[in-house]
mmCIF file of C-alpha atoms and ligand atoms in Angstrom:
data_model
loop_
_atom_site.group_PDB
_atom_site.id
_atom_site.type_symbol
_atom_site.label_atom_id
_atom_site.label_comp_id
_atom_site.label_asym_id
_atom_site.label_seq_id
_atom_site.Cartn_x
_atom_site.Cartn_y
_atom_site.Cartn_z
ATOM 1 C CA MET A 1 9.866 -19.741 -26.545
ATOM 2 C CA SER A 2 9.404 -20.042 -30.285
ATOM 3 C CA TRP A 3 6.836 -21.075 -32.859
ATOM 4 C CA VAL A 4 6.438 -23.827 -35.430
ATOM 5 C CA ASN A 5 4.728 -23.574 -38.809
ATOM 6 C CA PHE A 6 3.620 -26.421 -41.070
ATOM 7 C CA HIS A 7 1.978 -24.421 -43.858
ATOM 8 C CA ASN A 8 4.599 -22.830 -46.102
ATOM 9 C CA HIS A 9 4.881 -22.325 -49.874
ATOM 10 C CA THR A 10 8.192 -21.982 -51.701
ATOM 11 C CA LYS A 11 8.961 -20.962 -55.276
ATOM 12 C CA TYR A 12 8.240 -24.541 -56.407
ATOM 13 C CA CYS A 13 4.588 -23.396 -56.363
ATOM 14 C CA ASP A 14 3.535 -19.785 -55.728
ATOM 15 C CA GLY A 15 5.956 -18.765 -52.958
ATOM 16 C CA THR A 16 8.755 -16.257 -53.495
ATOM 17 C CA SER A 17 11.823 -18.065 -52.205
ATOM 18 C CA ASP A 18 13.932 -21.205 -52.001
ATOM 19 C CA ILE A 19 13.483 -23.865 -49.336
ATOM 20 C CA ASN A 20 16.749 -22.866 -47.664
ATOM 21 C CA ASP A 21 15.631 -19.212 -47.351
ATOM 22 C CA TYR A 22 12.682 -20.346 -45.223
ATOM 23 C CA VAL A 23 14.923 -22.595 -43.139
ATOM 24 C CA MET A 24 17.365 -19.730 -42.490
ATOM 25 C CA GLU A 25 14.516 -17.474 -41.398
ATOM 26 C CA ALA A 26 13.061 -20.236 -39.186
ATOM 27 C CA LEU A 27 16.481 -20.664 -37.541
ATOM 28 C CA LYS A 28 16.623 -16.913 -36.905
ATOM 29 C CA LEU A 29 13.201 -17.203 -35.228
ATOM 30 C CA LYS A 30 14.521 -20.187 -33.212
ATOM 31 C CA MET A 31 11.776 -22.447 -34.572
ATOM 32 C CA LYS A 32 12.223 -26.100 -33.623
ATOM 33 C CA ALA A 33 10.137 -27.541 -36.451
ATOM 34 C CA LEU A 34 9.207 -26.374 -39.940
ATOM 35 C CA GLY A 35 6.883 -28.058 -42.418
ATOM 36 C CA PHE A 36 6.717 -27.408 -46.151
ATOM 37 C CA SER A 37 3.338 -27.740 -47.861
ATOM 38 C CA GLY A 38 3.661 -26.982 -51.578
ATOM 39 C CA HIS A 39 0.444 -26.928 -53.619
ATOM 40 C CA ALA A 40 0.213 -30.470 -55.028
ATOM 41 C CA PRO A 41 -0.360 -30.788 -58.802
ATOM 42 C CA VAL A 42 -3.919 -30.856 -60.171
ATOM 43 C CA PRO A 43 -4.780 -32.219 -63.636
ATOM 44 C CA TRP A 44 -5.707 -28.824 -65.121
ATOM 45 C CA LYS A 45 -3.801 -25.568 -65.493
ATOM 46 C CA THR A 46 -3.544 -23.130 -62.577
ATOM 47 C CA THR A 47 -1.030 -20.391 -61.752
ATOM 48 C CA TRP A 48 -0.149 -21.754 -58.329
ATOM 49 C CA ASN A 49 -0.061 -25.573 -58.238
ATOM 50 C CA MET A 50 3.235 -27.412 -58.774
ATOM 51 C CA THR A 51 3.731 -29.245 -62.035
ATOM 52 C CA ASP A 52 4.571 -32.956 -61.793
ATOM 53 C CA GLU A 53 8.236 -32.200 -62.627
ATOM 54 C CA ASN A 54 8.395 -29.496 -59.953
ATOM 55 C CA LEU A 55 6.818 -31.824 -57.413
ATOM 56 C CA GLU A 56 9.640 -34.303 -57.834
ATOM 57 C CA ARG A 57 12.292 -31.586 -57.467
ATOM 58 C CA TYR A 58 10.463 -30.096 -54.478
ATOM 59 C CA LEU A 59 10.296 -33.438 -52.655
ATOM 60 C CA ASN A 60 13.992 -34.087 -53.312
ATOM 61 C CA ASP A 61 15.036 -30.615 -52.209
ATOM 62 C CA VAL A 62 13.054 -30.725 -48.951
ATOM 63 C CA ALA A 63 14.732 -34.085 -48.263
ATOM 64 C CA LYS A 64 18.129 -32.446 -48.873
ATOM 65 C CA ALA A 65 17.263 -29.589 -46.473
ATOM 66 C CA LYS A 66 16.326 -32.194 -43.850
ATOM 67 C CA GLU A 67 19.795 -33.687 -44.138
ATOM 68 C CA LEU A 68 21.580 -30.363 -44.251
ATOM 69 C CA PHE A 69 19.824 -28.705 -41.306
ATOM 70 C CA GLY A 70 18.694 -31.798 -39.369
ATOM 71 C CA ASN A 71 20.875 -30.973 -36.354
ATOM 72 C CA GLU A 72 19.437 -27.491 -35.994
ATOM 73 C CA ILE A 73 15.738 -27.826 -36.836
ATOM 74 C CA GLU A 74 13.220 -30.590 -37.589
ATOM 75 C CA ILE A 75 12.074 -30.279 -41.172
ATOM 76 C CA TYR A 76 8.930 -32.028 -42.402
ATOM 77 C CA ARG A 77 7.981 -32.719 -45.990
ATOM 78 C CA GLY A 78 4.323 -32.121 -46.733
ATOM 79 C CA LEU A 79 1.851 -31.060 -49.389
ATOM 80 C CA GLU A 80 -1.324 -29.001 -49.514
ATOM 81 C CA ILE A 81 -3.707 -31.093 -51.585
ATOM 82 C CA ASP A 82 -6.943 -30.089 -53.300
ATOM 83 C CA TYR A 83 -10.211 -31.905 -53.700
ATOM 84 C CA VAL A 84 -12.494 -31.719 -56.711
ATOM 85 C CA PRO A 85 -14.632 -34.890 -56.837
ATOM 86 C CA GLY A 86 -13.601 -37.175 -59.676
ATOM 87 C CA ARG A 87 -10.839 -34.820 -60.814
ATOM 88 C CA THR A 88 -8.048 -34.636 -58.236
ATOM 89 C CA HIS A 89 -5.650 -37.381 -57.176
ATOM 90 C CA HIS A 90 -6.520 -39.388 -54.070
ATOM 91 C CA SER A 91 -4.449 -38.616 -50.970
ATOM 92 C CA SER A 92 -2.868 -42.095 -51.195
ATOM 93 C CA TYR A 93 -1.233 -41.034 -54.501
ATOM 94 C CA PHE A 94 0.738 -38.369 -52.605
ATOM 95 C CA LYS A 95 1.216 -40.407 -49.409
ATOM 96 C CA ASN A 96 2.962 -43.046 -51.506
ATOM 97 C CA MET A 97 5.567 -40.425 -52.418
ATOM 98 C CA GLY A 98 6.811 -40.513 -48.849
ATOM 99 C CA VAL A 99 5.440 -37.254 -47.455
ATOM 100 C CA ASP A 100 5.368 -36.664 -43.688
ATOM 101 C CA PHE A 101 2.002 -34.914 -43.615
ATOM 102 C CA LEU A 102 -0.857 -33.675 -45.775
ATOM 103 C CA ILE A 103 -2.941 -30.532 -45.463
ATOM 104 C CA ALA A 104 -6.247 -30.834 -47.353
ATOM 105 C CA SER A 105 -7.828 -27.553 -48.466
ATOM 106 C CA ILE A 106 -10.625 -26.600 -50.806
ATOM 107 C CA HIS A 107 -9.672 -23.933 -53.362
ATOM 108 C CA PHE A 108 -12.394 -24.649 -55.951
ATOM 109 C CA ALA A 109 -16.186 -24.636 -55.866
ATOM 110 C CA GLY A 110 -18.030 -26.002 -58.886
ATOM 111 C CA VAL A 111 -16.845 -26.643 -62.439
ATOM 112 C CA PHE A 112 -17.397 -24.375 -65.473
ATOM 113 C CA GLU A 113 -18.853 -25.757 -68.717
ATOM 114 C CA ASP A 114 -15.359 -25.958 -70.231
ATOM 115 C CA GLY A 115 -14.374 -28.418 -67.475
ATOM 116 C CA ILE A 116 -12.208 -25.968 -65.502
ATOM 117 C CA PRO A 117 -13.023 -25.833 -61.766
ATOM 118 C CA CYS A 118 -13.899 -22.360 -60.406
ATOM 119 C CA GLU A 119 -11.279 -20.894 -58.060
ATOM 120 C CA MET A 120 -13.096 -19.953 -54.903
ATOM 121 C CA ASP A 121 -10.309 -17.862 -53.352
ATOM 122 C CA GLY A 122 -9.202 -16.075 -56.519
ATOM 123 C CA PRO A 123 -10.418 -12.661 -57.736
ATOM 124 C CA HIS A 124 -13.940 -11.662 -56.679
ATOM 125 C CA GLY A 125 -14.961 -11.327 -60.334
ATOM 126 C CA LEU A 126 -14.181 -14.992 -60.911
ATOM 127 C CA PHE A 127 -16.222 -15.981 -57.866
ATOM 128 C CA LEU A 128 -19.186 -13.957 -59.234
ATOM 129 C CA LYS A 129 -18.739 -15.609 -62.647
ATOM 130 C CA GLY A 130 -18.904 -19.005 -60.913
ATOM 131 C CA VAL A 131 -22.034 -18.008 -58.992
ATOM 132 C CA ARG A 132 -23.655 -16.841 -62.239
ATOM 133 C CA GLU A 133 -22.607 -19.605 -64.601
ATOM 134 C CA ILE A 134 -22.473 -22.659 -62.316
ATOM 135 C CA PHE A 135 -25.004 -21.854 -59.583
ATOM 136 C CA GLY A 136 -27.640 -19.813 -61.485
ATOM 137 C CA GLY A 137 -26.818 -16.610 -59.595
ATOM 138 C CA ASP A 138 -27.330 -18.169 -56.155
ATOM 139 C CA SER A 139 -24.279 -17.379 -53.996
ATOM 140 C CA ARG A 140 -25.707 -19.371 -51.074
ATOM 141 C CA ALA A 141 -25.795 -22.456 -53.311
ATOM 142 C CA MET A 142 -22.095 -21.955 -54.069
ATOM 143 C CA VAL A 143 -21.212 -21.624 -50.377
ATOM 144 C CA GLU A 144 -23.270 -24.708 -49.520
ATOM 145 C CA HIS A 145 -21.520 -26.574 -52.314
ATOM 146 C CA TYR A 146 -18.139 -25.489 -50.870
ATOM 147 C CA PHE A 147 -18.936 -26.934 -47.434
ATOM 148 C CA HIS A 148 -20.583 -30.027 -48.913
ATOM 149 C CA THR A 149 -17.389 -30.667 -50.901
ATOM 150 C CA THR A 150 -15.326 -30.069 -47.754
ATOM 151 C CA ARG A 151 -17.284 -32.824 -45.982
ATOM 152 C CA GLN A 152 -16.898 -35.145 -48.980
ATOM 153 C CA MET A 153 -13.155 -34.495 -48.854
ATOM 154 C CA ILE A 154 -13.004 -35.334 -45.137
ATOM 155 C CA ASP A 155 -14.894 -38.574 -45.817
ATOM 156 C CA SER A 156 -12.904 -39.692 -48.821
ATOM 157 C CA LEU A 157 -9.299 -38.580 -48.256
ATOM 158 C CA ASP A 158 -6.739 -39.527 -45.650
ATOM 159 C CA PHE A 159 -4.959 -36.390 -44.421
ATOM 160 C CA ASP A 160 -3.749 -34.740 -41.213
ATOM 161 C CA ILE A 161 -4.749 -31.066 -41.205
ATOM 162 C CA ILE A 162 -7.738 -29.298 -42.693
ATOM 163 C CA GLY A 163 -6.550 -25.998 -44.209
ATOM 164 C CA HIS A 164 -8.336 -22.598 -44.047
ATOM 165 C CA LEU A 165 -11.744 -24.146 -43.333
ATOM 166 C CA ASP A 166 -13.927 -21.101 -44.097
ATOM 167 C CA LYS A 167 -11.794 -19.297 -46.678
ATOM 168 C CA ILE A 168 -14.833 -18.746 -48.902
ATOM 169 C CA LYS A 169 -15.797 -15.935 -46.509
ATOM 170 C CA ILE A 170 -13.298 -13.639 -48.296
ATOM 171 C CA GLN A 171 -15.915 -13.450 -51.083
ATOM 172 C CA ASN A 172 -18.543 -12.267 -48.629
ATOM 173 C CA ARG A 173 -19.116 -8.767 -49.990
ATOM 174 C CA PRO A 174 -22.232 -6.676 -50.676
ATOM 175 C CA GLU A 175 -22.500 -7.947 -54.267
ATOM 176 C CA SER A 176 -22.660 -11.569 -53.134
ATOM 177 C CA PRO A 177 -24.358 -11.390 -49.781
ATOM 178 C CA PHE A 178 -24.126 -14.197 -47.284
ATOM 179 C CA SER A 179 -23.757 -13.638 -43.585
ATOM 180 C CA GLU A 180 -21.893 -15.809 -41.117
ATOM 181 C CA ASN A 181 -24.797 -15.108 -38.738
ATOM 182 C CA GLU A 182 -27.418 -16.819 -40.853
ATOM 183 C CA PRO A 183 -28.692 -20.157 -39.516
ATOM 184 C CA TRP A 184 -27.977 -22.035 -42.766
ATOM 185 C CA TYR A 185 -24.316 -20.899 -42.685
ATOM 186 C CA LYS A 186 -23.922 -21.889 -39.031
ATOM 187 C CA ASN A 187 -25.488 -25.237 -39.873
ATOM 188 C CA GLU A 188 -22.947 -25.838 -42.660
ATOM 189 C CA ILE A 189 -20.115 -25.088 -40.217
ATOM 190 C CA LEU A 190 -21.525 -27.329 -37.484
ATOM 191 C CA ARG A 191 -22.043 -30.264 -39.857
ATOM 192 C CA THR A 192 -18.483 -29.844 -41.127
ATOM 193 C CA LEU A 193 -17.008 -29.699 -37.616
ATOM 194 C CA GLU A 194 -18.888 -32.871 -36.660
ATOM 195 C CA LYS A 195 -17.293 -34.643 -39.608
ATOM 196 C CA ILE A 196 -13.849 -33.302 -38.609
ATOM 197 C CA LYS A 197 -14.383 -34.569 -35.052
ATOM 198 C CA GLN A 198 -15.401 -38.026 -36.339
ATOM 199 C CA LYS A 199 -12.277 -38.311 -38.486
ATOM 200 C CA ASN A 200 -9.986 -36.845 -35.818
ATOM 201 C CA CYS A 201 -8.481 -34.214 -38.144
ATOM 202 C CA ILE A 202 -6.565 -31.164 -36.945
ATOM 203 C CA VAL A 203 -8.136 -27.784 -37.685
ATOM 204 C CA GLU A 204 -5.646 -25.231 -38.950
ATOM 205 C CA VAL A 205 -5.848 -21.694 -37.540
ATOM 206 C CA ASN A 206 -4.573 -19.758 -40.550
ATOM 207 C CA THR A 207 -3.329 -16.150 -40.148
ATOM 208 C CA ARG A 208 -2.743 -15.287 -43.826
ATOM 209 C CA GLY A 209 -5.858 -13.120 -44.251
ATOM 210 C CA LEU A 210 -4.767 -10.986 -41.272
ATOM 211 C CA TYR A 211 -1.234 -10.131 -42.381
ATOM 212 C CA LYS A 212 -2.305 -9.738 -46.017
ATOM 213 C CA GLY A 213 -5.051 -7.349 -44.890
ATOM 214 C CA VAL A 214 -7.802 -9.192 -46.789
ATOM 215 C CA CYS A 215 -9.724 -10.436 -43.768
ATOM 216 C CA SER A 216 -10.260 -9.155 -40.224
ATOM 217 C CA GLU A 217 -10.127 -12.642 -38.724
ATOM 218 C CA THR A 218 -8.309 -15.935 -38.980
ATOM 219 C CA TYR A 219 -9.586 -18.835 -41.087
ATOM 220 C CA PRO A 220 -11.701 -20.110 -39.404
ATOM 221 C CA SER A 221 -13.435 -17.225 -37.600
ATOM 222 C CA GLU A 222 -13.285 -16.794 -33.835
ATOM 223 C CA TRP A 223 -16.883 -17.932 -33.241
ATOM 224 C CA ILE A 224 -16.074 -21.178 -35.070
ATOM 225 C CA LEU A 225 -12.909 -21.670 -33.011
ATOM 226 C CA LYS A 226 -14.989 -21.405 -29.831
ATOM 227 C CA ILE A 227 -17.044 -24.383 -31.045
ATOM 228 C CA VAL A 228 -13.850 -26.210 -32.101
ATOM 229 C CA TYR A 229 -12.612 -25.763 -28.523
ATOM 230 C CA GLU A 230 -15.882 -26.972 -26.987
ATOM 231 C CA MET A 231 -15.827 -30.045 -29.252
ATOM 232 C CA GLY A 232 -12.253 -30.897 -28.230
ATOM 233 C CA ILE A 233 -10.956 -30.796 -31.816
ATOM 234 C CA PRO A 234 -7.148 -30.317 -32.007
ATOM 235 C CA ILE A 235 -5.743 -27.181 -33.671
ATOM 236 C CA VAL A 236 -2.459 -26.003 -35.157
ATOM 237 C CA LEU A 237 -1.374 -22.402 -35.821
ATOM 238 C CA SER A 238 -0.158 -21.711 -39.394
ATOM 239 C CA SER A 239 0.666 -18.630 -41.420
ATOM 240 C CA ASP A 240 0.320 -20.144 -44.918
ATOM 241 C CA SER A 241 3.488 -18.208 -45.754
ATOM 242 C CA HIS A 242 4.462 -17.494 -49.345
ATOM 243 C CA ALA A 243 7.632 -15.590 -48.307
ATOM 244 C CA PRO A 244 10.137 -16.129 -45.462
ATOM 245 C CA ALA A 245 9.083 -12.836 -43.797
ATOM 246 C CA GLU A 246 5.567 -14.282 -43.370
ATOM 247 C CA LEU A 247 6.700 -17.294 -41.316
ATOM 248 C CA ASN A 248 5.197 -16.114 -38.009
ATOM 249 C CA GLY A 249 2.734 -13.452 -39.199
ATOM 250 C CA PHE A 250 0.252 -12.509 -36.442
ATOM 251 C CA PHE A 251 1.221 -15.543 -34.314
ATOM 252 C CA PRO A 252 1.436 -13.764 -30.901
ATOM 253 C CA GLU A 253 -1.855 -11.909 -31.466
ATOM 254 C CA VAL A 254 -3.763 -14.993 -32.603
ATOM 255 C CA ALA A 255 -2.176 -17.211 -29.930
ATOM 256 C CA GLN A 256 -3.460 -14.709 -27.357
ATOM 257 C CA THR A 257 -7.016 -15.010 -28.725
ATOM 258 C CA LEU A 258 -6.776 -18.806 -28.788
ATOM 259 C CA TYR A 259 -5.417 -18.798 -25.237
ATOM 260 C CA ASN A 260 -8.326 -16.597 -24.105
ATOM 261 C CA THR A 261 -10.749 -19.047 -25.742
ATOM 262 C CA GLY A 262 -9.259 -21.825 -23.606
ATOM 263 C CA PHE A 263 -6.855 -23.599 -25.963
ATOM 264 C CA ARG A 264 -3.562 -24.608 -24.312
ATOM 265 C CA VAL A 265 -1.908 -26.933 -26.867
ATOM 266 C CA PHE A 266 -1.195 -27.141 -30.578
ATOM 267 C CA ARG A 267 -1.059 -30.550 -32.234
ATOM 268 C CA ILE A 268 2.175 -30.644 -34.212
ATOM 269 C CA LEU A 269 4.686 -33.039 -35.695
ATOM 270 C CA TYR A 270 7.599 -33.100 -33.282
ATOM 271 C CA ARG A 271 10.302 -35.722 -32.820
ATOM 272 C CA GLY A 272 8.666 -37.684 -35.624
ATOM 273 C CA ALA A 273 5.131 -37.982 -34.210
ATOM 274 C CA TRP A 274 1.974 -35.924 -33.751
ATOM 275 C CA ARG A 275 2.017 -34.464 -30.239
ATOM 276 C CA ASP A 276 0.108 -31.869 -28.242
ATOM 277 C CA VAL A 277 2.651 -29.208 -27.316
ATOM 278 C CA PRO A 278 1.635 -26.463 -24.821
ATOM 279 C CA PHE A 279 1.730 -22.827 -25.931
ATOM 280 C CA THR A 280 1.231 -19.385 -24.443
ATOM 281 C CA PRO A 281 0.848 -16.087 -26.336
ATOM 282 C CA ARG A 282 4.663 -15.877 -26.240
ATOM 283 C CA GLY A 283 5.291 -19.172 -28.011
ATOM 284 C CA MET A 284 5.474 -22.944 -27.620
ATOM 285 C CA GLU A 285 6.508 -24.314 -24.257
ATOM 286 C CA TRP A 286 9.098 -26.931 -25.196
ATOM 287 C CA VAL A 287 9.409 -29.845 -22.810
HETATM 288 ZN ZN1 ZN B 301 -4.657 -23.020 -49.485
HETATM 289 ZN ZN1 ZN B 302 -1.442 -22.708 -48.620
#
């Protein structure tokens, strides 16, 4: 019994450690597959995306790790790509670099007057600034924009996994009230899941908020995962690690919840193809 994880950040973007440090930790955990998903470059300055030069080094170094550790663990070379309409590269730009998989995630909602997109999962003060300056003080409009952009991304890009689907909920505090129970919010989620189903994407169940103590639930929330299950949408469990010690953060606990919901398989890259591999709360059942 062991886990896999396809959402991991190294020091080429905003992670703490080298590729090989993650591989060593994965070997200790007896993982059979490990995917790297560095933040792909965007054409404006951020503190966490790779630069173009770093991207090239990152891709080369993951390829080297594949060769070096190929007998012990399957290593997959991926990227976490962003989507800001008209601003970010198309997924084909990155696919042509020979990646094995792409995670598409929204980290920005709206664009400030100076042309810089507003980080949706950054500090709360920045979120409030975005609500004020881009959306006229209407936090619901910002959240609706976030999910609208998510659907646009699903329609226009070609990717495998949709990352932290409802991450904007970390901004859901008294000063910017929106409730996951409100009909309009549920409607945004349902419309987005329908689009995911149509395009046959994999929904990531991301544990980062849990082990970082910033959220009491996974991204997406449990009530959303129940609908994901009913709709027959495939899922994968990820920790979105930024340090080797985070490689399997909260996996047994979350796998138990997913198992109770009815899920029995994770869709993962294994032996070079996407497959549904059975799991229990103790780990993957390798066949
Ligand atoms: Zn992300
Ligand atoms: Zn990430």
